[in-house]
PDB file of C-alpha atoms and ligand atoms in Angstrom:
ATOM      1  CA  UNK V   1       0.000   0.000   0.000  1.00 96.00           C
ATOM      2  CA  UNK V   2       1.104   3.536  -0.709  1.00 98.00           C
ATOM      3  CA  UNK V   3       0.177   6.116   1.906  1.00 98.00           C
ATOM      4  CA  UNK V   4       0.316   9.897   1.872  1.00 98.00           C
ATOM      5  CA  UNK V   5       0.744  10.951   5.509  1.00 98.00           C
ATOM      6  CA  UNK V   6      -0.222  14.491   6.491  1.00 98.00           C
ATOM      7  CA  UNK V   7      -0.074  16.103   9.918  1.00 98.00           C
ATOM      8  CA  UNK V   8      -0.442  19.469  11.646  1.00 98.00           C
ATOM      9  CA  UNK V   9      -2.410  21.269   8.954  1.00 98.00           C
ATOM     10  CA  UNK V  10      -3.359  23.845  11.595  1.00 98.00           C
ATOM     11  CA  UNK V  11      -6.048  25.641   9.634  1.00 98.00           C
ATOM     12  CA  UNK V  12      -3.659  26.614   6.830  1.00 98.00           C
ATOM     13  CA  UNK V  13      -5.785  26.135   3.722  1.00 98.00           C
ATOM     14  CA  UNK V  14      -3.224  27.515   1.253  1.00 98.00           C
ATOM     15  CA  UNK V  15      -0.606  24.992   2.394  1.00 98.00           C
ATOM     16  CA  UNK V  16      -3.163  22.165   2.465  1.00 98.00           C
ATOM     17  CA  UNK V  17      -4.403  22.865  -1.084  1.00 98.00           C
ATOM     18  CA  UNK V  18      -0.840  22.742  -2.445  1.00 98.00           C
ATOM     19  CA  UNK V  19      -0.159  19.483  -0.579  1.00 98.00           C
ATOM     20  CA  UNK V  20      -3.415  17.891  -1.739  1.00 98.00           C
ATOM     21  CA  UNK V  21      -2.659  18.788  -5.373  1.00 98.00           C
ATOM     22  CA  UNK V  22       0.708  17.034  -4.982  1.00 98.00           C
ATOM     23  CA  UNK V  23      -0.960  14.053  -3.279  1.00 97.00           C
ATOM     24  CA  UNK V  24      -3.440  13.724  -6.157  1.00 96.00           C
ATOM     25  CA  UNK V  25      -0.583  13.650  -8.683  1.00 96.00           C
ATOM     26  CA  UNK V  26       1.148  10.877  -6.704  1.00 94.00           C
ATOM     27  CA  UNK V  27      -2.084   8.787  -6.493  1.00 95.00           C
ATOM     28  CA  UNK V  28      -1.503   7.056  -3.143  1.00 97.00           C
ATOM     29  CA  UNK V  29      -3.885   4.289  -2.072  1.00 97.00           C
ATOM     30  CA  UNK V  30      -4.663   5.948   1.264  1.00 97.00           C
ATOM     31  CA  UNK V  31      -4.340   9.431   2.704  1.00 98.00           C
ATOM     32  CA  UNK V  32      -3.703   9.349   6.458  1.00 98.00           C
ATOM     33  CA  UNK V  33      -3.819  12.390   8.750  1.00 98.00           C
ATOM     34  CA  UNK V  34      -2.031  12.485  12.119  1.00 98.00           C
ATOM     35  CA  UNK V  35      -4.024  15.299  13.715  1.00 98.00           C
ATOM     36  CA  UNK V  36      -3.962  19.005  14.534  1.00 98.00           C
ATOM     37  CA  UNK V  37      -6.082  19.821  11.518  1.00 98.00           C
ATOM     38  CA  UNK V  38      -7.205  22.974  13.354  1.00 98.00           C
ATOM     39  CA  UNK V  39      -5.584  25.550  15.663  1.00 97.00           C
ATOM     40  CA  UNK V  40      -3.209  28.468  14.851  1.00 97.00           C
ATOM     41  CA  UNK V  41      -4.426  29.058  11.283  1.00 98.00           C
ATOM     42  CA  UNK V  42      -7.275  31.092   9.797  1.00 98.00           C
ATOM     43  CA  UNK V  43      -9.323  28.323   8.080  1.00 98.00           C
ATOM     44  CA  UNK V  44     -10.099  25.522  10.570  1.00 98.00           C
ATOM     45  CA  UNK V  45     -13.485  24.544   9.117  1.00 98.00           C
ATOM     46  CA  UNK V  46     -12.309  24.549   5.504  1.00 98.00           C
ATOM     47  CA  UNK V  47      -9.282  22.398   6.406  1.00 98.00           C
ATOM     48  CA  UNK V  48     -11.449  19.987   8.405  1.00 98.00           C
ATOM     49  CA  UNK V  49     -13.765  19.679   5.410  1.00 98.00           C
ATOM     50  CA  UNK V  50     -10.860  18.906   3.030  1.00 98.00           C
ATOM     51  CA  UNK V  51      -9.363  16.310   5.379  1.00 98.00           C
ATOM     52  CA  UNK V  52     -12.750  14.638   5.893  1.00 97.00           C
ATOM     53  CA  UNK V  53     -13.211  14.618   2.123  1.00 96.00           C
ATOM     54  CA  UNK V  54     -10.120  12.441   1.720  1.00 96.00           C
ATOM     55  CA  UNK V  55     -12.063   9.638   3.427  1.00 92.00           C
ATOM     56  CA  UNK V  56      -8.854   8.202   4.915  1.00 97.00           C
ATOM     57  CA  UNK V  57      -7.983   7.454   8.543  1.00 98.00           C
ATOM     58  CA  UNK V  58      -7.573  10.518  10.768  1.00 98.00           C
ATOM     59  CA  UNK V  59      -6.437  10.745  14.378  1.00 98.00           C
ATOM     60  CA  UNK V  60      -6.844  13.559  16.888  1.00 98.00           C
ATOM     61  CA  UNK V  61      -4.164  16.051  17.878  1.00 98.00           C
ATOM     62  CA  UNK V  62      -3.982  18.209  20.987  1.00 97.00           C
ATOM     63  CA  UNK V  63      -5.314  21.285  19.147  1.00 98.00           C
ATOM     64  CA  UNK V  64      -8.243  19.255  17.769  1.00 98.00           C
ATOM     65  CA  UNK V  65      -9.209  18.280  21.316  1.00 97.00           C
ATOM     66  CA  UNK V  66      -8.669  21.801  22.626  1.00 97.00           C
ATOM     67  CA  UNK V  67     -10.919  23.204  19.889  1.00 97.00           C
ATOM     68  CA  UNK V  68     -13.837  21.130  21.190  1.00 96.00           C
ATOM     69  CA  UNK V  69     -13.145  21.766  24.862  1.00 94.00           C
ATOM     70  CA  UNK V  70     -11.761  18.254  25.470  1.00 95.00           C
ATOM     71  CA  UNK V  71      -8.265  19.353  26.546  1.00 95.00           C
ATOM     72  CA  UNK V  72      -7.104  21.855  29.145  1.00 92.00           C
ATOM     73  CA  UNK V  73      -5.626  24.838  27.273  1.00 93.00           C
ATOM     74  CA  UNK V  74      -3.838  26.230  30.338  1.00 92.00           C
ATOM     75  CA  UNK V  75      -0.836  24.095  29.234  1.00 88.00           C
ATOM     76  CA  UNK V  76      -0.702  25.947  25.889  1.00 93.00           C
ATOM     77  CA  UNK V  77       1.797  28.758  25.276  1.00 93.00           C
ATOM     78  CA  UNK V  78       0.140  32.217  25.415  1.00 95.00           C
ATOM     79  CA  UNK V  79       0.147  32.571  21.600  1.00 95.00           C
ATOM     80  CA  UNK V  80      -1.245  29.078  21.049  1.00 95.00           C
ATOM     81  CA  UNK V  81      -3.904  29.809  23.656  1.00 95.00           C
ATOM     82  CA  UNK V  82      -4.965  33.056  21.964  1.00 96.00           C
ATOM     83  CA  UNK V  83      -5.257  31.201  18.644  1.00 97.00           C
ATOM     84  CA  UNK V  84      -7.160  28.237  20.101  1.00 97.00           C
ATOM     85  CA  UNK V  85      -9.600  30.576  21.862  1.00 97.00           C
ATOM     86  CA  UNK V  86     -10.274  32.181  18.474  1.00 98.00           C
ATOM     87  CA  UNK V  87     -10.622  28.710  16.923  1.00 98.00           C
ATOM     88  CA  UNK V  88     -13.091  27.585  19.617  1.00 97.00           C
ATOM     89  CA  UNK V  89     -15.209  30.597  18.691  1.00 97.00           C
ATOM     90  CA  UNK V  90     -15.349  29.812  14.957  1.00 98.00           C
ATOM     91  CA  UNK V  91     -15.419  25.999  14.814  1.00 98.00           C
ATOM     92  CA  UNK V  92     -18.663  24.943  13.146  1.00 98.00           C
ATOM     93  CA  UNK V  93     -21.065  22.346  14.517  1.00 98.00           C
ATOM     94  CA  UNK V  94     -20.079  20.056  11.612  1.00 98.00           C
ATOM     95  CA  UNK V  95     -16.371  20.347  12.417  1.00 98.00           C
ATOM     96  CA  UNK V  96     -17.018  19.806  16.114  1.00 98.00           C
ATOM     97  CA  UNK V  97     -19.094  16.661  15.485  1.00 98.00           C
ATOM     98  CA  UNK V  98     -16.283  15.269  13.322  1.00 98.00           C
ATOM     99  CA  UNK V  99     -13.410  16.163  15.681  1.00 98.00           C
ATOM    100  CA  UNK V 100     -15.127  14.448  18.588  1.00 97.00           C
ATOM    101  CA  UNK V 101     -15.063  11.106  16.724  1.00 97.00           C
ATOM    102  CA  UNK V 102     -11.296  11.010  16.083  1.00 98.00           C
ATOM    103  CA  UNK V 103      -9.271   8.261  17.824  1.00 98.00           C
ATOM    104  CA  UNK V 104      -6.017   8.966  19.701  1.00 97.00           C
ATOM    105  CA  UNK V 105      -4.075   6.267  17.808  1.00 97.00           C
ATOM    106  CA  UNK V 106      -4.464   3.738  15.005  1.00 97.00           C
ATOM    107  CA  UNK V 107      -2.720   0.548  13.969  1.00 97.00           C
ATOM    108  CA  UNK V 108      -2.718   0.309  10.180  1.00 95.00           C
ATOM    109  CA  UNK V 109      -1.062  -2.550   8.268  1.00 92.00           C
ATOM    110  CA  UNK V 110       1.873  -3.178  10.597  1.00 90.00           C
ATOM    111  CA  UNK V 111       2.536   0.396  11.680  1.00 97.00           C
ATOM    112  CA  UNK V 112       1.323   2.622  14.474  1.00 98.00           C
ATOM    113  CA  UNK V 113       0.035   6.170  13.885  1.00 98.00           C
ATOM    114  CA  UNK V 114      -0.231   8.701  16.711  1.00 98.00           C
ATOM    115  CA  UNK V 115      -0.076  12.498  16.969  1.00 98.00           C
ATOM    116  CA  UNK V 116       2.606  13.067  19.628  1.00 98.00           C
ATOM    117  CA  UNK V 117       3.933   9.806  21.045  1.00 98.00           C
ATOM    118  CA  UNK V 118       2.540   6.332  21.813  1.00 97.00           C
ATOM    119  CA  UNK V 119       2.850   6.836  25.570  1.00 95.00           C
ATOM    120  CA  UNK V 120       1.322  10.312  25.566  1.00 95.00           C
ATOM    121  CA  UNK V 121      -0.458  11.073  22.286  1.00 97.00           C
ATOM    122  CA  UNK V 122      -1.285  14.695  23.084  1.00 96.00           C
ATOM    123  CA  UNK V 123       1.528  16.035  25.275  1.00 93.00           C
ATOM    124  CA  UNK V 124       4.827  14.347  24.533  1.00 96.00           C
ATOM    125  CA  UNK V 125       7.241  15.613  21.874  1.00 97.00           C
ATOM    126  CA  UNK V 126       9.840  13.133  20.596  1.00 97.00           C
ATOM    127  CA  UNK V 127      12.820  15.415  20.060  1.00 96.00           C
ATOM    128  CA  UNK V 128      15.839  13.577  21.471  1.00 97.00           C
ATOM    129  CA  UNK V 129      17.478  10.163  21.596  1.00 98.00           C
ATOM    130  CA  UNK V 130      16.681   9.321  25.274  1.00 97.00           C
ATOM    131  CA  UNK V 131      12.966  10.002  24.702  1.00 97.00           C
ATOM    132  CA  UNK V 132      12.931   7.921  21.525  1.00 98.00           C
ATOM    133  CA  UNK V 133      14.786   5.075  23.249  1.00 97.00           C
ATOM    134  CA  UNK V 134      12.289   5.039  26.120  1.00 97.00           C
ATOM    135  CA  UNK V 135       9.410   4.865  23.640  1.00 98.00           C
ATOM    136  CA  UNK V 136      11.075   2.089  21.625  1.00 98.00           C
ATOM    137  CA  UNK V 137      11.442   0.047  24.816  1.00 96.00           C
ATOM    138  CA  UNK V 138       7.925   0.697  26.143  1.00 96.00           C
ATOM    139  CA  UNK V 139       6.030   0.081  22.885  1.00 95.00           C
ATOM    140  CA  UNK V 140       6.360  -2.807  20.450  1.00 94.00           C
ATOM    141  CA  UNK V 141       6.068  -1.284  16.971  1.00 97.00           C
ATOM    142  CA  UNK V 142       8.354  -1.653  13.959  1.00 97.00           C
ATOM    143  CA  UNK V 143       7.283   1.718  12.580  1.00 98.00           C
ATOM    144  CA  UNK V 144       5.533   4.570  14.392  1.00 98.00           C
ATOM    145  CA  UNK V 145       4.420   7.640  12.441  1.00 98.00           C
ATOM    146  CA  UNK V 146       4.115  10.881  14.416  1.00 98.00           C
ATOM    147  CA  UNK V 147       3.643  14.629  13.966  1.00 98.00           C
ATOM    148  CA  UNK V 148       3.216  17.173  16.803  1.00 98.00           C
ATOM    149  CA  UNK V 149       6.750  18.693  16.886  1.00 97.00           C
ATOM    150  CA  UNK V 150       6.406  19.972  13.301  1.00 98.00           C
ATOM    151  CA  UNK V 151       9.993  18.791  12.691  1.00 98.00           C
ATOM    152  CA  UNK V 152      10.320  16.017  10.086  1.00 98.00           C
ATOM    153  CA  UNK V 153      12.917  13.323  10.616  1.00 98.00           C
ATOM    154  CA  UNK V 154      13.443   9.830  11.912  1.00 98.00           C
ATOM    155  CA  UNK V 155      14.659   8.008  15.020  1.00 98.00           C
ATOM    156  CA  UNK V 156      16.137   4.586  14.341  1.00 98.00           C
ATOM    157  CA  UNK V 157      16.724   1.702  16.751  1.00 98.00           C
ATOM    158  CA  UNK V 158      19.039  -0.871  15.226  1.00 97.00           C
ATOM    159  CA  UNK V 159      19.136  -4.556  16.127  1.00 96.00           C
ATOM    160  CA  UNK V 160      22.294  -4.039  18.230  1.00 96.00           C
ATOM    161  CA  UNK V 161      20.464  -1.470  20.388  1.00 95.00           C
ATOM    162  CA  UNK V 162      22.035   1.628  18.807  1.00 96.00           C
ATOM    163  CA  UNK V 163      19.646   4.548  18.524  1.00 97.00           C
ATOM    164  CA  UNK V 164      20.197   7.473  16.150  1.00 98.00           C
ATOM    165  CA  UNK V 165      18.347  10.459  14.715  1.00 98.00           C
ATOM    166  CA  UNK V 166      18.465  11.282  11.038  1.00 97.00           C
ATOM    167  CA  UNK V 167      17.027  13.993   8.856  1.00 96.00           C
ATOM    168  CA  UNK V 168      14.999  12.842   5.858  1.00 97.00           C
ATOM    169  CA  UNK V 169      16.410  14.109   2.549  1.00 97.00           C
ATOM    170  CA  UNK V 170      13.667  15.911   0.614  1.00 98.00           C
ATOM    171  CA  UNK V 171      12.289  13.966  -2.344  1.00 97.00           C
ATOM    172  CA  UNK V 172      14.529  10.925  -1.844  1.00 97.00           C
ATOM    173  CA  UNK V 173      13.147   7.489  -1.222  1.00 97.00           C
ATOM    174  CA  UNK V 174      14.652   6.178   2.033  1.00 98.00           C
ATOM    175  CA  UNK V 175      14.566   2.412   2.714  1.00 97.00           C
ATOM    176  CA  UNK V 176      13.431   1.113   6.117  1.00 97.00           C
ATOM    177  CA  UNK V 177      15.529  -1.909   7.116  1.00 97.00           C
ATOM    178  CA  UNK V 178      13.551  -4.910   8.352  1.00 95.00           C
ATOM    179  CA  UNK V 179      16.051  -5.416  11.170  1.00 97.00           C
ATOM    180  CA  UNK V 180      15.551  -1.859  12.572  1.00 98.00           C
ATOM    181  CA  UNK V 181      12.676  -0.028  14.225  1.00 98.00           C
ATOM    182  CA  UNK V 182      11.611   3.498  13.308  1.00 98.00           C
ATOM    183  CA  UNK V 183       9.824   6.562  14.617  1.00 98.00           C
ATOM    184  CA  UNK V 184       9.176   8.804  11.618  1.00 98.00           C
ATOM    185  CA  UNK V 185       7.969  12.375  12.016  1.00 98.00           C
ATOM    186  CA  UNK V 186       6.176  13.551   8.868  1.00 98.00           C
ATOM    187  CA  UNK V 187       6.553  17.271   9.649  1.00 98.00           C
ATOM    188  CA  UNK V 188       3.783  19.845   9.393  1.00 98.00           C
ATOM    189  CA  UNK V 189       1.647  20.891   6.437  1.00 98.00           C
ATOM    190  CA  UNK V 190       0.600  24.213   7.878  1.00 98.00           C
ATOM    191  CA  UNK V 191       3.293  25.419  10.307  1.00 98.00           C
ATOM    192  CA  UNK V 192       6.752  23.849   9.734  1.00 98.00           C
ATOM    193  CA  UNK V 193       9.279  24.460  12.532  1.00 97.00           C
ATOM    194  CA  UNK V 194      12.535  23.074  11.130  1.00 97.00           C
ATOM    195  CA  UNK V 195      13.674  26.333   9.543  1.00 97.00           C
ATOM    196  CA  UNK V 196      12.187  25.388   6.153  1.00 98.00           C
ATOM    197  CA  UNK V 197       8.859  27.200   5.616  1.00 98.00           C
ATOM    198  CA  UNK V 198       7.693  24.822   2.892  1.00 98.00           C
ATOM    199  CA  UNK V 199       4.738  22.539   3.652  1.00 98.00           C
ATOM    200  CA  UNK V 200       5.812  19.023   4.646  1.00 98.00           C
ATOM    201  CA  UNK V 201       4.260  15.592   4.224  1.00 98.00           C
ATOM    202  CA  UNK V 202       5.441  11.999   3.819  1.00 98.00           C
ATOM    203  CA  UNK V 203       4.902   9.187   1.346  1.00 98.00           C
ATOM    204  CA  UNK V 204       5.095   5.670   2.810  1.00 98.00           C
ATOM    205  CA  UNK V 205       5.207   2.567   0.639  1.00 98.00           C
ATOM    206  CA  UNK V 206       4.677  -0.515   2.790  1.00 97.00           C
ATOM    207  CA  UNK V 207       5.537  -2.893  -0.065  1.00 96.00           C
ATOM    208  CA  UNK V 208       8.936  -1.444  -0.940  1.00 97.00           C
ATOM    209  CA  UNK V 209       9.350  -0.364   2.733  1.00 97.00           C
ATOM    210  CA  UNK V 210      10.402   3.168   1.812  1.00 98.00           C
ATOM    211  CA  UNK V 211       9.519   6.675   2.986  1.00 98.00           C
ATOM    212  CA  UNK V 212       9.862   9.891   0.972  1.00 98.00           C
ATOM    213  CA  UNK V 213       9.614  13.360   2.474  1.00 98.00           C
ATOM    214  CA  UNK V 214       7.920  15.946   0.269  1.00 98.00           C
ATOM    215  CA  UNK V 215       8.351  19.744   0.770  1.00 98.00           C
ATOM    216  CA  UNK V 216       6.265  22.233  -1.178  1.00 98.00           C
ATOM    217  CA  UNK V 217       6.268  26.023  -1.347  1.00 98.00           C
ATOM    218  CA  UNK V 218       2.854  27.649  -0.930  1.00 98.00           C
ATOM    219  CA  UNK V 219       1.603  31.282  -0.952  1.00 98.00           C
ATOM    220  CA  UNK V 220       2.520  32.133   2.661  1.00 98.00           C
ATOM    221  CA  UNK V 221       1.593  35.813   2.245  1.00 98.00           C
ATOM    222  CA  UNK V 222      -2.024  34.847   1.494  1.00 98.00           C
ATOM    223  CA  UNK V 223      -2.277  32.869   4.762  1.00 98.00           C
ATOM    224  CA  UNK V 224      -0.580  35.687   6.679  1.00 98.00           C
ATOM    225  CA  UNK V 225      -3.033  38.261   5.249  1.00 98.00           C
ATOM    226  CA  UNK V 226      -5.994  36.122   6.357  1.00 98.00           C
ATOM    227  CA  UNK V 227      -4.497  35.751   9.835  1.00 98.00           C
ATOM    228  CA  UNK V 228      -4.100  39.510  10.140  1.00 98.00           C
ATOM    229  CA  UNK V 229      -7.647  40.080   8.886  1.00 98.00           C
ATOM    230  CA  UNK V 230      -9.021  37.601  11.456  1.00 97.00           C
ATOM    231  CA  UNK V 231      -7.082  39.256  14.292  1.00 97.00           C
ATOM    232  CA  UNK V 232      -4.816  36.265  14.989  1.00 98.00           C
ATOM    233  CA  UNK V 233      -1.479  37.101  16.690  1.00 97.00           C
ATOM    234  CA  UNK V 234       1.039  38.701  14.313  1.00 97.00           C
ATOM    235  CA  UNK V 235       3.850  36.483  15.638  1.00 97.00           C
ATOM    236  CA  UNK V 236       1.962  33.396  14.452  1.00 98.00           C
ATOM    237  CA  UNK V 237       1.697  34.870  10.951  1.00 98.00           C
ATOM    238  CA  UNK V 238       5.373  35.871  10.928  1.00 98.00           C
ATOM    239  CA  UNK V 239       6.643  32.462  11.995  1.00 98.00           C
ATOM    240  CA  UNK V 240       5.161  30.853   8.876  1.00 98.00           C
ATOM    241  CA  UNK V 241       7.690  32.701   6.701  1.00 98.00           C
ATOM    242  CA  UNK V 242      10.549  31.591   8.951  1.00 97.00           C
ATOM    243  CA  UNK V 243       9.500  27.973   9.308  1.00 97.00           C
ATOM    244  CA  UNK V 244       9.844  28.219  13.086  1.00 95.00           C
TER     245      UNK V 244
HETATM  246 ZN1   ZN E   1       0.646  20.830  15.884  1.00 54.39          ZN
END
């Protein structure tokens, strides 16, 4: 099976449209979404509608839960809180009814899909080797797909117990060894934070056992103008251009 794996759209319709056009050209069998479809960005309902329209598996992210009042937003940074309060005010009944149905994890084929981490789907960021090693030892997956940190890349546990972190080269098909275990972060469609402002998503081919990171430029200024018009914090608009 060939999967397109999207995460952290965050209400950024311009980025999502560009990604979906690229997905359509690649004709994957399944489009999977790892959560945070809403929050931060100016078009939460439109993005939710597009993701629902893909008719693929979708899991919940922390912002999705916060937008429907199912997660305590006092843990959010002040800027994230301002944006989620705005989002709570504009989320439609349709979007709300859909968000409430999303699971916190899924096992598909032989891989695990979760927003943040298998041991804490909504809070934990996997950013360093000790955290990844703890997760590898507590959970028995060969491949775990995550989002949440908005930083694409992979953690690898080899058969001899060595753990390493590697960036994913853009547009290159990377083989996943059968003898190793992987945590792969697909990056963020709508708010990348690895210094590259281009929208990020991942292609996974479970037959050839390869992953390919895709990065796509999108009209950032259009999203920023909408954010300004909607009264969302200026810093959140600015960070899109920086990819931080
Ligand atoms: Zn996110």
